[in-house]
Short mmCIF file of C-alpha atoms and ligand atoms in Angstrom, two decimals:
data_model
loop_
_atom_site.label_atom_id
_atom_site.label_comp_id
_atom_site.label_asym_id
_atom_site.label_seq_id
_atom_site.Cartn_x
_atom_site.Cartn_y
_atom_site.Cartn_z
CA UNK A 1 11.57 -12.95 -16.73
CA UNK A 2 14.84 -10.82 -16.38
CA UNK A 3 13.05 -7.55 -17.44
CA UNK A 4 11.59 -7.49 -13.69
CA UNK A 5 14.94 -8.12 -11.96
CA UNK A 6 15.10 -5.90 -8.83
CA UNK A 7 15.69 -6.74 -5.08
CA UNK A 8 12.07 -5.98 -4.30
CA UNK A 9 10.82 -8.35 -7.17
CA UNK A 10 13.04 -11.04 -6.00
CA UNK A 11 11.70 -10.43 -2.45
CA UNK A 12 8.06 -10.80 -3.73
CA UNK A 13 9.11 -13.97 -5.71
CA UNK A 14 10.67 -15.46 -2.58
CA UNK A 15 7.56 -14.92 -0.66
CA UNK A 16 5.57 -16.55 -3.36
CA UNK A 17 7.85 -19.48 -3.58
CA UNK A 18 7.41 -20.12 0.16
CA UNK A 19 3.68 -19.95 -0.16
CA UNK A 20 3.66 -22.07 -3.30
CA UNK A 21 5.70 -24.74 -1.47
CA UNK A 22 3.34 -24.53 1.68
CA UNK A 23 0.21 -24.87 -0.74
CA UNK A 24 2.02 -27.54 -2.89
CA UNK A 25 1.14 -25.79 -6.02
CA UNK A 26 2.25 -27.87 -9.02
CA UNK A 27 5.34 -26.32 -11.01
CA UNK A 28 3.32 -25.77 -14.05
CA UNK A 29 0.83 -23.36 -12.20
CA UNK A 30 3.52 -21.35 -10.50
CA UNK A 31 4.86 -19.39 -13.35
CA UNK A 32 1.32 -18.61 -14.46
CA UNK A 33 0.56 -17.15 -10.96
CA UNK A 34 3.87 -15.48 -10.27
CA UNK A 35 4.65 -13.32 -13.40
CA UNK A 36 2.81 -10.40 -14.49
CA UNK A 37 0.22 -10.86 -17.15
CA UNK A 38 1.35 -7.54 -18.97
CA UNK A 39 3.42 -4.69 -18.46
CA UNK A 40 4.07 -1.20 -20.14
CA UNK A 41 6.97 1.10 -20.19
CA UNK A 42 6.61 4.63 -21.64
CA UNK A 43 8.89 7.58 -22.32
CA UNK A 44 7.24 10.78 -21.04
CA UNK A 45 8.53 13.97 -22.61
CA UNK A 46 7.33 17.25 -20.86
CA UNK A 47 8.32 20.81 -21.08
CA UNK A 48 10.06 22.04 -18.02
CA UNK A 49 9.15 25.45 -16.58
CA UNK A 50 12.55 26.84 -17.86
CA UNK A 51 11.67 25.87 -21.53
CA UNK A 52 13.82 22.81 -21.77
CA UNK A 53 12.31 19.33 -22.58
CA UNK A 54 12.98 16.39 -20.21
CA UNK A 55 11.93 12.73 -20.73
CA UNK A 56 10.80 10.72 -17.79
CA UNK A 57 10.28 6.95 -17.66
CA UNK A 58 6.79 5.58 -16.59
CA UNK A 59 5.66 2.16 -15.85
CA UNK A 60 2.41 0.07 -15.34
CA UNK A 61 2.33 -3.49 -14.55
CA UNK A 62 -0.99 -5.69 -14.46
CA UNK A 63 -0.30 -8.67 -12.48
CA UNK A 64 -3.35 -10.86 -13.43
CA UNK A 65 -6.78 -10.22 -14.95
CA UNK A 66 -8.45 -13.47 -13.67
CA UNK A 67 -11.03 -11.88 -11.27
CA UNK A 68 -11.88 -8.64 -12.96
CA UNK A 69 -10.07 -5.41 -13.79
CA UNK A 70 -6.57 -4.65 -12.15
CA UNK A 71 -6.27 -2.32 -9.29
CA UNK A 72 -3.49 -0.41 -7.67
CA UNK A 73 -1.68 2.86 -7.04
CA UNK A 74 0.67 5.10 -9.00
CA UNK A 75 3.90 6.03 -7.36
CA UNK A 76 6.13 9.06 -8.17
CA UNK A 77 9.60 8.49 -6.74
CA UNK A 78 13.22 8.69 -7.99
CA UNK A 79 13.84 5.10 -7.58
CA UNK A 80 10.88 3.69 -9.34
CA UNK A 81 11.66 0.82 -11.73
CA UNK A 82 9.76 -1.81 -13.69
CA UNK A 83 10.83 -4.56 -11.23
CA UNK A 84 9.86 -2.63 -8.05
CA UNK A 85 6.41 -1.82 -9.73
CA UNK A 86 5.92 -5.58 -10.66
CA UNK A 87 6.68 -6.54 -7.05
CA UNK A 88 4.10 -4.10 -5.75
CA UNK A 89 1.61 -5.30 -8.42
CA UNK A 90 2.03 -8.82 -7.21
CA UNK A 91 1.32 -7.74 -3.60
CA UNK A 92 -1.84 -5.95 -4.73
CA UNK A 93 -3.05 -9.26 -6.26
CA UNK A 94 -2.68 -11.11 -3.08
CA UNK A 95 -4.21 -8.15 -1.03
CA UNK A 96 -7.23 -7.92 -3.26
CA UNK A 97 -7.78 -11.72 -3.12
CA UNK A 98 -7.31 -11.82 0.65
CA UNK A 99 -9.98 -9.31 1.22
CA UNK A 100 -12.27 -10.55 -1.45
CA UNK A 101 -12.22 -7.66 -3.96
CA UNK A 102 -13.08 -8.48 -7.60
CA UNK A 103 -9.81 -7.39 -8.85
CA UNK A 104 -6.29 -8.40 -10.05
CA UNK A 105 -3.29 -6.43 -8.77
CA UNK A 106 -1.46 -3.58 -10.58
CA UNK A 107 0.81 -0.82 -9.87
CA UNK A 108 2.47 1.99 -11.88
CA UNK A 109 4.97 4.66 -11.33
CA UNK A 110 7.12 7.41 -12.73
CA UNK A 111 10.86 7.76 -11.97
CA UNK A 112 10.87 11.39 -10.65
CA UNK A 113 11.19 13.49 -7.63
CA UNK A 114 7.82 15.10 -7.24
CA UNK A 115 9.10 17.65 -4.74
CA UNK A 116 11.49 18.96 -7.37
CA UNK A 117 8.80 19.61 -9.86
CA UNK A 118 6.45 22.55 -10.00
CA UNK A 119 2.83 22.07 -9.85
CA UNK A 120 2.59 22.79 -13.68
CA UNK A 121 5.36 20.29 -14.41
CA UNK A 122 3.70 17.59 -12.24
CA UNK A 123 0.30 18.19 -13.99
CA UNK A 124 1.93 17.95 -17.45
CA UNK A 125 3.80 14.76 -16.48
CA UNK A 126 0.57 13.23 -14.99
CA UNK A 127 -1.53 14.19 -18.11
CA UNK A 128 1.23 12.77 -20.54
CA UNK A 129 1.35 9.59 -18.48
CA UNK A 130 -2.35 9.17 -18.65
CA UNK A 131 -2.46 9.79 -22.33
CA UNK A 132 0.29 7.08 -22.95
CA UNK A 133 -1.72 4.64 -20.91
CA UNK A 134 -5.08 5.13 -22.61
CA UNK A 135 -4.70 1.81 -24.58
CA UNK A 136 -3.97 -0.10 -21.30
CA UNK A 137 -6.42 1.33 -18.83
CA UNK A 138 -10.26 1.68 -18.27
CA UNK A 139 -12.84 1.33 -15.62
CA UNK A 140 -13.23 -2.41 -16.48
CA UNK A 141 -9.52 -2.79 -17.46
CA UNK A 142 -7.24 -1.09 -14.90
CA UNK A 143 -7.99 1.53 -12.23
CA UNK A 144 -5.26 3.57 -10.56
CA UNK A 145 -5.03 5.23 -7.28
CA UNK A 146 -2.65 7.27 -5.17
CA UNK A 147 0.51 5.60 -3.67
CA UNK A 148 3.82 7.17 -2.50
CA UNK A 149 4.21 10.59 -4.00
CA UNK A 150 0.81 11.07 -5.55
CA UNK A 151 -2.32 12.46 -4.21
CA UNK A 152 -5.93 13.40 -4.89
CA UNK A 153 -4.88 16.39 -7.20
CA UNK A 154 -2.86 13.77 -9.42
CA UNK A 155 -5.94 11.55 -9.62
CA UNK A 156 -8.14 14.60 -10.51
CA UNK A 157 -5.62 15.27 -13.41
CA UNK A 158 -5.64 11.73 -14.52
CA UNK A 159 -9.51 11.61 -14.46
CA UNK A 160 -9.74 14.88 -16.45
CA UNK A 161 -7.17 13.60 -19.09
CA UNK A 162 -8.98 10.31 -19.58
CA UNK A 163 -12.43 11.86 -19.69
CA UNK A 164 -11.34 14.61 -22.29
CA UNK A 165 -10.01 11.73 -24.50
CA UNK A 166 -13.34 9.82 -24.14
CA UNK A 167 -15.51 12.87 -24.57
CA UNK A 168 -17.43 12.43 -21.31
CA UNK A 169 -16.70 12.39 -17.62
CA UNK A 170 -15.41 8.93 -16.47
CA UNK A 171 -14.98 9.13 -12.65
CA UNK A 172 -14.51 5.42 -12.17
CA UNK A 173 -11.13 5.54 -14.15
CA UNK A 174 -9.21 6.41 -10.84
CA UNK A 175 -9.95 6.19 -7.16
CA UNK A 176 -8.65 8.35 -4.41
CA UNK A 177 -10.07 11.38 -6.36
CA UNK A 178 -11.34 14.56 -4.50
CA UNK A 179 -14.80 13.95 -3.05
CA UNK A 180 -16.10 16.83 -5.20
CA UNK A 181 -15.21 14.78 -8.43
CA UNK A 182 -16.82 11.47 -7.36
CA UNK A 183 -14.28 10.43 -4.83
CA UNK A 184 -15.42 8.52 -1.71
CA UNK A 185 -15.67 9.92 1.61
CA UNK A 186 -13.23 8.29 3.86
CA UNK A 187 -10.78 7.20 1.12
CA UNK A 188 -8.02 9.56 2.27
CA UNK A 189 -8.13 8.14 5.73
CA UNK A 190 -8.90 4.50 4.78
CA UNK A 191 -5.42 3.02 4.84
CA UNK A 192 -4.35 4.55 8.33
CA UNK A 193 -7.76 4.09 9.84
CA UNK A 194 -7.55 0.29 8.80
CA UNK A 195 -3.96 0.08 10.22
CA UNK A 196 -5.33 1.47 13.52
CA UNK A 197 -8.38 -0.79 13.61
CA UNK A 198 -6.20 -4.10 13.06
CA UNK A 199 -3.63 -2.88 15.75
CA UNK A 200 -6.56 -2.34 18.16
CA UNK A 201 -7.96 -5.81 17.21
CA UNK A 202 -4.54 -7.51 17.70
CA UNK A 203 -4.00 -5.80 21.16
CA UNK A 204 -7.39 -7.46 22.10
CA UNK A 205 -6.05 -10.91 21.01
CA UNK A 206 -2.80 -10.30 22.86
CA UNK A 207 -4.82 -9.30 25.95
CA UNK A 208 -3.05 -5.90 26.02
CA UNK A 209 -4.37 -2.44 27.00
CA UNK A 210 -4.12 0.22 24.32
CA UNK A 211 -4.16 2.89 27.20
CA UNK A 212 -0.73 1.97 28.43
CA UNK A 213 0.67 1.08 25.01
CA UNK A 214 3.33 3.10 22.86
CA UNK A 215 3.86 3.34 19.34
CA UNK A 216 6.62 4.32 16.82
CA UNK A 217 5.72 5.31 13.19
CA UNK A 218 8.27 5.31 10.51
CA UNK A 219 6.90 7.67 7.50
CA UNK A 220 4.65 10.44 8.43
CA UNK A 221 2.75 10.80 5.09
CA UNK A 222 -0.87 10.09 4.33
CA UNK A 223 -0.85 6.64 5.82
CA UNK A 224 1.52 7.06 8.72
CA UNK A 225 -0.12 10.29 10.03
CA UNK A 226 -3.66 8.94 10.03
CA UNK A 227 -2.48 5.62 11.45
CA UNK A 228 -0.94 7.75 14.35
CA UNK A 229 -4.17 9.75 15.04
CA UNK A 230 -6.08 6.50 14.91
CA UNK A 231 -3.99 4.82 17.44
CA UNK A 232 -4.05 7.95 19.70
CA UNK A 233 -7.93 7.71 19.61
CA UNK A 234 -7.58 4.11 20.98
CA UNK A 235 -5.42 5.67 23.73
CA UNK A 236 -1.94 4.68 22.38
CA UNK A 237 1.04 7.15 23.07
CA UNK A 238 3.04 7.98 19.85
CA UNK A 239 6.62 8.27 21.13
CA UNK A 240 8.53 8.59 17.82
CA UNK A 241 7.84 9.34 14.21
CA UNK A 242 9.98 10.03 11.14
CA UNK A 243 9.88 11.19 7.62
CA UNK A 244 12.61 11.14 4.75
CA UNK A 245 14.44 13.89 6.67
CA UNK A 246 14.86 12.23 9.84
CA UNK A 247 12.94 11.37 13.10
CA UNK A 248 11.89 12.68 16.36
CA UNK A 249 11.39 11.09 19.85
CA UNK A 250 9.65 11.99 22.98
CA UNK A 251 9.12 9.16 25.53
CA UNK A 252 6.27 10.97 27.03
CA UNK A 253 4.30 11.09 23.81
CA UNK A 254 4.17 13.57 20.92
CA UNK A 255 1.38 16.05 20.83
CA UNK A 256 -0.09 15.04 17.36
CA UNK A 257 -2.19 18.23 16.91
CA UNK A 258 0.91 20.42 17.44
CA UNK A 259 2.96 18.10 15.24
CA UNK A 260 0.26 18.28 12.50
CA UNK A 261 0.53 22.06 12.40
CA UNK A 262 4.32 22.00 12.45
CA UNK A 263 4.35 19.35 9.67
CA UNK A 264 1.84 21.45 7.62
CA UNK A 265 4.02 24.58 7.72
CA UNK A 266 7.54 23.11 7.41
CA UNK A 267 6.77 19.94 5.35
CA UNK A 268 8.84 17.90 7.65
CA UNK A 269 8.50 16.59 11.20
CA UNK A 270 12.29 17.23 11.81
CA UNK A 271 13.06 20.07 14.29
CA UNK A 272 9.72 19.59 16.14
CA UNK A 273 10.42 21.44 19.44
CA UNK A 274 8.98 19.06 21.88
CA UNK A 275 11.25 16.18 20.93
CA UNK A 276 14.75 14.96 20.35
CA UNK A 277 16.13 14.06 17.01
CA UNK A 278 16.70 10.42 16.06
CA UNK A 279 17.96 8.71 12.90
CA UNK A 280 15.99 6.29 10.94
CA UNK A 281 18.07 3.36 12.13
CA UNK A 282 17.57 4.46 15.79
CA UNK A 283 13.86 4.92 15.26
CA UNK A 284 13.29 1.28 14.05
CA UNK A 285 14.87 -0.15 17.19
CA UNK A 286 13.11 2.11 19.65
CA UNK A 287 11.45 0.20 22.47
CA UNK A 288 7.72 0.43 22.05
CA UNK A 289 4.58 -1.82 22.06
CA UNK A 290 3.76 -1.08 18.40
CA UNK A 291 5.98 -0.49 15.58
CA UNK A 292 4.52 0.88 12.29
CA UNK A 293 6.67 0.94 9.19
CA UNK A 294 4.69 3.23 6.96
CA UNK A 295 7.38 4.28 4.33
CA UNK A 296 8.99 2.20 1.68
CA UNK A 297 10.04 -1.50 1.20
CA UNK A 298 12.85 -3.44 2.77
CA UNK A 299 13.33 -1.32 5.93
CA UNK A 300 13.39 -4.44 8.31
CA UNK A 301 16.22 -6.47 7.18
CA UNK A 302 18.50 -9.25 8.62
CA UNK A 303 20.78 -6.27 9.74
CA UNK A 304 18.02 -4.84 12.31
CA UNK A 305 15.39 -7.71 12.70
CA UNK A 306 17.29 -9.02 15.69
CA UNK A 307 17.19 -5.52 17.48
CA UNK A 308 13.69 -4.50 16.94
CA UNK A 309 11.97 -4.08 20.35
CA UNK A 310 8.20 -4.17 19.88
CA UNK A 311 5.33 -6.57 20.49
CA UNK A 312 3.35 -5.76 17.36
CA UNK A 313 4.82 -5.14 13.91
CA UNK A 314 2.09 -3.45 11.92
CA UNK A 315 3.22 -3.25 8.25
CA UNK A 316 1.43 -0.18 6.96
CA UNK A 317 3.95 0.12 4.04
CA UNK A 318 4.04 -2.53 1.21
CA UNK A 319 6.84 -4.93 1.76
CA UNK A 320 8.67 -3.34 4.66
CA UNK A 321 10.15 -6.63 6.01
CA UNK A 322 12.58 -8.90 3.85
CA UNK A 323 12.11 -12.67 3.89
CA UNK A 324 15.54 -12.92 5.78
CA UNK A 325 14.16 -10.70 8.46
CA UNK A 326 11.02 -12.58 8.57
CA UNK A 327 12.96 -15.74 9.30
CA UNK A 328 14.65 -13.89 12.22
CA UNK A 329 11.40 -12.66 13.60
CA UNK A 330 9.83 -16.08 13.40
CA UNK A 331 12.65 -17.60 15.25
CA UNK A 332 12.38 -14.90 17.87
CA UNK A 333 8.75 -15.71 18.26
CA UNK A 334 7.93 -12.63 20.42
CA UNK A 335 6.64 -10.25 17.80
CA UNK A 336 3.16 -10.40 16.30
CA UNK A 337 3.28 -9.34 12.64
CA UNK A 338 0.30 -7.89 10.95
CA UNK A 339 1.40 -8.41 7.38
CA UNK A 340 1.23 -5.67 4.86
CA UNK A 341 -1.34 -7.22 2.39
CA UNK A 342 -3.74 -7.32 5.48
CA UNK A 343 -2.51 -4.22 7.45
CA UNK A 344 -2.59 -1.74 4.74
CA UNK A 345 -5.63 -3.23 2.82
CA UNK A 346 -8.03 -0.41 3.99
CA UNK A 347 -6.91 1.84 1.19
CA UNK A 348 -7.76 -0.56 -1.62
CA UNK A 349 -10.98 -1.65 0.01
CA UNK A 350 -12.27 1.99 0.06
CA UNK A 351 -11.09 2.42 -3.36
CA UNK A 352 -13.20 -0.53 -4.29
CA UNK A 353 -16.19 1.29 -2.62
CA UNK A 354 -15.29 4.45 -4.47
CA UNK A 355 -15.31 2.52 -7.78
CA UNK A 356 -18.70 0.93 -7.00
CA UNK A 357 -20.16 4.21 -6.03
CA UNK A 358 -18.93 5.87 -9.24
CA UNK A 359 -20.33 2.92 -11.47
CA UNK A 360 -23.62 3.43 -9.80
CA UNK A 361 -23.52 7.21 -9.38
CA UNK A 362 -24.90 6.54 -5.87
CA UNK A 363 -22.84 7.76 -2.94
CA UNK A 364 -22.52 6.58 0.66
CA UNK A 365 -22.18 8.27 3.96
CA UNK A 366 -18.93 8.21 5.87
CA UNK A 367 -20.48 5.88 8.46
CA UNK A 368 -21.60 3.45 5.70
CA UNK A 369 -17.88 3.54 4.36
CA UNK A 370 -16.17 3.05 7.68
CA UNK A 371 -18.68 0.16 8.77
CA UNK A 372 -18.33 -1.76 5.52
CA UNK A 373 -14.40 -1.14 5.72
CA UNK A 374 -14.16 -2.56 9.23
CA UNK A 375 -16.34 -5.59 8.42
CA UNK A 376 -14.08 -6.61 5.46
CA UNK A 377 -11.03 -6.01 7.57
CA UNK A 378 -12.52 -8.14 10.46
CA UNK A 379 -13.24 -11.00 8.18
CA UNK A 380 -9.68 -10.95 6.63
CA UNK A 381 -8.12 -10.75 10.02
CA UNK A 382 -10.10 -13.53 11.47
CA UNK A 383 -9.59 -15.83 8.52
CA UNK A 384 -5.70 -15.11 8.73
CA UNK A 385 -5.37 -15.55 12.38
CA UNK A 386 -7.39 -18.82 12.44
CA UNK A 387 -5.28 -20.24 9.58
CA UNK A 388 -2.09 -19.11 11.32
CA UNK A 389 -2.99 -20.82 14.47
CA UNK A 390 -4.60 -23.94 12.93
CA UNK A 391 -1.53 -24.58 10.66
CA UNK A 392 0.99 -23.05 13.15
CA UNK A 393 2.32 -20.77 10.35
CA UNK A 394 3.30 -17.13 10.57
CA UNK A 395 0.57 -14.42 9.89
CA UNK A 396 2.31 -13.59 6.67
CA UNK A 397 2.31 -17.02 5.25
CA UNK A 398 -1.35 -17.42 6.40
CA UNK A 399 -2.34 -14.09 4.71
CA UNK A 400 -0.42 -14.82 1.50
CA UNK A 401 -1.76 -18.50 1.24
CA UNK A 402 -5.40 -17.24 1.45
CA UNK A 403 -4.63 -14.67 -1.26
CA UNK A 404 -2.66 -16.81 -3.55
CA UNK A 405 -5.07 -19.91 -3.10
CA UNK A 406 -8.01 -17.72 -4.35
CA UNK A 407 -6.13 -16.56 -7.41
CA UNK A 408 -5.06 -20.20 -8.10
CA UNK A 409 -8.55 -21.58 -7.79
CA UNK A 410 -9.95 -18.96 -9.88
CA UNK A 411 -7.40 -19.60 -12.71
CA UNK A 412 -7.91 -23.35 -12.31
CA UNK A 413 -11.62 -23.14 -12.67
CA UNK A 414 -11.59 -20.69 -15.54
CA UNK A 415 -9.12 -23.01 -17.41
CA UNK A 416 -6.78 -22.22 -20.32
CA UNK A 417 -7.90 -20.33 -23.40
CA UNK A 418 -7.94 -21.59 -26.13
N1 LIG B 501 -1.54 2.34 -3.24
C1 LIG B 501 -2.41 1.78 -2.30
C2 LIG B 501 -1.90 0.28 -1.93
O1 LIG B 501 -0.75 0.02 -2.08
C3 LIG B 501 -3.81 1.72 -2.64
C4 LIG B 501 -4.29 1.18 -3.93
C5 LIG B 501 -5.67 1.39 -4.53
O2 LIG B 501 -6.34 1.99 -3.69
O3 LIG B 501 -5.97 1.05 -5.55
O4 LIG B 501 -2.57 -0.57 -1.47
#
C-alpha cells in the first residue's frame, strides 16, 4: 500500500507489527487489520480574497468500519498528507476500541496554513471540503471533529454545509461544535481534562505528591493549555511551555492566568515577561516530574529519548514518541509512559457523548459529562495498567494490545462477506 507511505504511517505500522507479534495474530489477519478500509483525496478550489483561485488538497481516511461509523478529527496544517492522515486514523481505531466506543477510526486533513487564510477563505475551504466529502460521510458513516488547526467554528461551517445539502439540520454529522448548535458542554476541555486526570492517577500509582511536582508542556493549544490548568488544579507547578514560535521557562512556576491573557492578546507564549526563552529542543529535556508533549507526531526520537528528564511522559499529542525512542525509554526503565491512545482519549470520549446527545436530542449537564468521562478513562487506565504489570510489557504495548485485540475479535466474529 505505497499510497500511504510516510514516516508517521511507517511508525504506526511498526507499532502495529509489534502488537501483532505479541498477540500472535496470524499473517492473513494482519493486513486486514492494518490497512485503511477506504480513503479519499479531493482537490479543493477556492476563491482567495484577492480574486485569484487556489486549489488545496484534502484527505479523509476511514480505517475500519467493523464496530460502527468511523470517528476522528480534521487537521489543517501545511504538512498534512494522505499517509499522515492514515496513521492518525489507525491510532483512532485503537483508541476507540481501548475505551470501548462503538466506532472505527478516521482522520482527515487539508494541506494548508490556517493562520495565513482569512476567516472568509477558511470558511470557503471548509465548506468546499464538506461538499466534496458528502458521498463519504454521515452520522452513521463517518463523524468529524476538531484536531490541530481546526476548532468549533470550523465544525459549525461543516455542520451547516452538510445540513444545507440534506435540507434539514443534522447536528450529529460533526462533534466539537459550539454548544449553541448541539455541541456538548465539556467537549472543548475534554482532552486536556482527561490528560490531567490520568496524570493525577499515575502520580497516585507511583506514590508521588502532585503538590511538589513540576510539569513541562510542549504545545500550548486547546489540549496543552487545558492540561496545564488541570494539572495546576491538582497542585502541579508548570515550569515551561511552548508553541510553534518557541518556549518559555520559569523554574518557580508560570502564572497560568497571566499567561492566558498574554497568549490571547499576542497569539503566542513567546516573550512572556515572567520567564526565560527556551528552544523546543531544550524544553523537551528540561528536568521535571511530568513531561506533556501536546503538539505533533515524532517529537521524542532516538536523538533525545536518552536525555529526557521526567518521571511521567504523558502523551497528549498523537504519536509523539517514535518506536526507536520507545525502545530507549523501555531500556531506561525510569519513565512511566501514559501512551497517546489512552492519554488523549478524553476528546473522542466526549465526542461520543456529543453524538449520543445529538441523536437523542437530549442534553446532559457538565457534571454528568465529566463524571462519565472519568469513569471511562478510569476503566481504560486500570485495564492497561493491569495488563502491563501482568505481562511485564510497556503501557503502550498493553494499551495497543487491548485496542487491536477488540477490533480483531470483532472482525473474526463478523466473518468475511460474502
Ligand atoms: N482529534 C481528536 C483526537 O485525535 C478528537 C477526535 C474526535 O473527537 O473525534 O483524538
